[in-house]
Amino acid sequence: MNPFPRDIFTEPSDVDPDTLANLGPLRPLAGTWRATKGSDTAPKPAGPEQRTFIEHIVFEPIDPQANGPQLFYGLRYHIHITTVEEDITFHDQVGYWLWEPATGLILQTLAIPRGQTALASGHGKPGDKTITLTATRGPTNYGICSTDFLEDAFRTDAYRIDITFNPDDSWSYDIQTTLAVRGQDQPFLHHDRNTLHRIGAAKPNPWAQILAKRTAAAQS
């Protein structure tokens, strides 16, 4: 049975312009974050290599987004990672975290500048202390897309991210990426973990900022 409405064109008319008030389980992510003790375990010719990294993440509220009747509130994000040993970028990633209040659907879109994108999905509700999203290679809805070289040499078969919101306003993630590395008989579990601490507060989304300025001007 098709779960979607017959009218696929009409957008919601009662959209709240305040994204921060409608992020549901994603609300704790909004803002700017930093950590210096991230852990990365990656495949190398001699065996798994573990590196410690420095991470900076910005989550910015975006205006509500509609696919016809489907309505998302979300955050645009940018991750930048370096290491103590090197100043050159160790990892760079951009994308969106989205929440659909009507269904509890959570999405993470991600793109990295080595020719790979993914769309991971999960479900949650306001106040959740943990979030889990997954994506697998193959599906056309919540899947993984890579360049020909990555498909041949370091094929990504599965992605999972577990997020925990901590009592001290920090949050932790555990990312497990299953790789098929050319020449290796067994799948390799690429593992990333970190705990992020807030260094900047969240700002309202553009629509909310415009309305706030109009209200302030009208009252002056």
Tab-separated table of C-alpha atoms in Angstrom, residues 69-203:
chain	number	residue	atom	x	y	z
A	69	PRO	CA	3.158	17.809	1.092
A	70	GLN	CA	6.360	16.456	2.647
A	71	LEU	CA	7.951	18.995	5.022
A	72	PHE	CA	11.480	18.934	6.442
A	73	TYR	CA	13.229	21.072	9.032
A	74	GLY	CA	16.975	20.779	8.994
A	75	LEU	CA	20.579	21.799	9.408
A	76	ARG	CA	23.274	22.427	6.827
A	77	TYR	CA	26.627	21.183	8.104
A	78	HIS	CA	30.335	21.357	7.344
A	79	ILE	CA	32.948	19.105	8.938
A	80	HIS	CA	36.640	19.971	8.735
A	81	ILE	CA	39.267	17.657	10.223
A	82	THR	CA	43.040	17.946	10.594
A	83	THR	CA	45.639	16.057	12.625
A	84	VAL	CA	48.365	17.123	15.045
A	85	GLU	CA	50.999	15.836	12.625
A	86	GLU	CA	49.735	17.637	9.521
A	87	ASP	CA	47.933	20.908	8.784
A	88	ILE	CA	46.522	19.661	5.476
A	89	THR	CA	42.877	18.600	5.559
A	90	PHE	CA	42.482	15.043	6.837
A	91	HIS	CA	38.754	14.947	6.063
A	92	ASP	CA	36.206	17.399	4.693
A	93	GLN	CA	32.452	16.762	4.499
A	94	VAL	CA	29.313	18.745	3.781
A	95	GLY	CA	25.616	17.952	3.726
A	96	TYR	CA	22.298	18.228	5.548
A	97	TRP	CA	20.584	16.697	8.549
A	98	LEU	CA	16.801	16.722	8.044
A	99	TRP	CA	13.784	15.803	10.180
A	100	GLU	CA	10.222	15.192	9.018
A	101	PRO	CA	7.911	15.928	11.987
A	102	ALA	CA	4.942	14.119	10.416
A	103	THR	CA	6.706	10.730	10.320
A	104	GLY	CA	9.792	11.066	12.544
A	105	LEU	CA	12.041	10.379	9.537
A	106	ILE	CA	15.644	11.562	9.977
A	107	LEU	CA	17.973	11.941	6.995
A	108	GLN	CA	21.673	12.694	6.659
A	109	THR	CA	23.040	13.640	3.269
A	110	LEU	CA	26.822	13.623	3.000
A	111	ALA	CA	29.352	14.433	0.329
A	112	ILE	CA	33.131	14.238	0.479
A	113	PRO	CA	35.605	15.707	-2.061
A	114	ARG	CA	36.959	12.312	-3.061
A	115	GLY	CA	33.968	11.403	-5.229
A	116	GLN	CA	31.472	9.921	-2.803
A	117	THR	CA	27.956	10.759	-1.621
A	118	ALA	CA	25.423	9.006	0.605
A	119	LEU	CA	21.908	9.369	1.977
A	120	ALA	CA	21.365	7.702	5.355
A	121	SER	CA	18.034	7.326	7.167
A	122	GLY	CA	16.605	6.607	10.602
A	123	HIS	CA	13.746	7.707	12.830
A	124	GLY	CA	13.458	9.737	16.018
A	125	LYS	CA	11.350	12.044	18.120
A	126	PRO	CA	11.963	15.199	20.188
A	127	GLY	CA	13.984	14.517	23.314
A	128	ASP	CA	15.678	11.353	22.066
A	129	LYS	CA	19.108	10.858	23.629
A	130	THR	CA	20.366	8.650	20.796
A	131	ILE	CA	20.004	8.655	17.006
A	132	THR	CA	20.995	5.903	14.551
A	133	LEU	CA	21.083	6.279	10.767
A	134	THR	CA	22.164	3.762	8.116
A	135	ALA	CA	22.794	3.544	4.375
A	136	THR	CA	23.795	0.610	2.176
A	137	ARG	CA	25.275	0.242	-1.283
A	138	GLY	CA	22.725	-0.603	-3.958
A	139	PRO	CA	19.338	0.922	-2.970
A	140	THR	CA	18.175	3.986	-4.862
A	141	ASN	CA	16.518	5.576	-1.819
A	142	TYR	CA	18.952	5.426	1.123
A	143	GLY	CA	22.192	4.417	-0.574
A	144	ILE	CA	25.848	5.132	-1.314
A	145	CYS	CA	27.341	6.397	-4.595
A	146	SER	CA	31.079	6.362	-5.361
A	147	THR	CA	33.539	6.900	-8.209
A	148	ASP	CA	34.724	3.994	-10.372
A	149	PHE	CA	38.067	3.913	-8.540
A	150	LEU	CA	36.500	3.757	-5.078
A	151	GLU	CA	34.076	1.075	-6.290
A	152	ASP	CA	37.044	-0.997	-7.453
A	153	ALA	CA	39.610	-0.379	-4.710
A	154	PHE	CA	37.730	0.706	-1.559
A	155	ARG	CA	34.080	-0.164	-2.125
A	156	THR	CA	31.745	1.130	0.590
A	157	ASP	CA	29.050	-1.461	1.293
A	158	ALA	CA	27.438	-0.007	4.417
A	159	TYR	CA	27.429	3.111	6.590
A	160	ARG	CA	26.096	3.527	10.119
A	161	ILE	CA	26.251	6.510	12.461
A	162	ASP	CA	25.214	6.356	16.120
A	163	ILE	CA	24.875	9.682	17.942
A	164	THR	CA	24.538	10.108	21.715
A	165	PHE	CA	23.588	13.408	23.338
A	166	ASN	CA	25.443	13.743	26.635
A	167	PRO	CA	24.205	15.461	29.840
A	168	ASP	CA	26.975	18.117	29.684
A	169	ASP	CA	25.703	19.491	26.308
A	170	SER	CA	28.375	17.607	24.373
A	171	TRP	CA	27.526	14.868	21.890
A	172	SER	CA	29.347	11.776	20.686
A	173	TYR	CA	29.290	9.828	17.460
A	174	ASP	CA	30.386	6.350	16.450
A	175	ILE	CA	30.616	5.799	12.678
A	176	GLN	CA	31.128	2.345	11.200
A	177	THR	CA	31.767	2.133	7.472
A	178	THR	CA	32.078	-1.340	5.939
A	179	LEU	CA	34.630	-1.438	3.121
A	180	ALA	CA	35.553	-4.081	0.575
A	181	VAL	CA	39.279	-3.405	0.042
A	182	ARG	CA	40.842	-4.870	-3.085
A	183	GLY	CA	43.150	-7.768	-2.190
A	184	GLN	CA	41.633	-8.363	1.244
A	185	ASP	CA	39.451	-11.423	1.801
A	186	GLN	CA	37.361	-9.981	4.639
A	187	PRO	CA	35.400	-6.714	4.862
A	188	PHE	CA	37.199	-3.903	6.690
A	189	LEU	CA	35.367	-1.926	9.365
A	190	HIS	CA	36.458	1.700	9.032
A	191	HIS	CA	35.757	3.183	12.462
A	192	ASP	CA	35.491	6.849	13.511
A	193	ARG	CA	34.618	8.104	16.988
A	194	ASN	CA	34.607	11.482	18.691
A	195	THR	CA	32.963	13.665	21.353
A	196	LEU	CA	32.236	17.258	20.333
A	197	HIS	CA	32.017	20.266	22.657
A	198	ARG	CA	30.086	23.433	21.894
A	199	ILE	CA	32.098	26.558	21.028
A	200	GLY	CA	29.306	28.595	19.436
A	201	ALA	CA	25.549	29.000	19.769
A	202	ALA	CA	23.094	28.304	16.973
A	203	LYS	CA	21.754	31.173	14.873
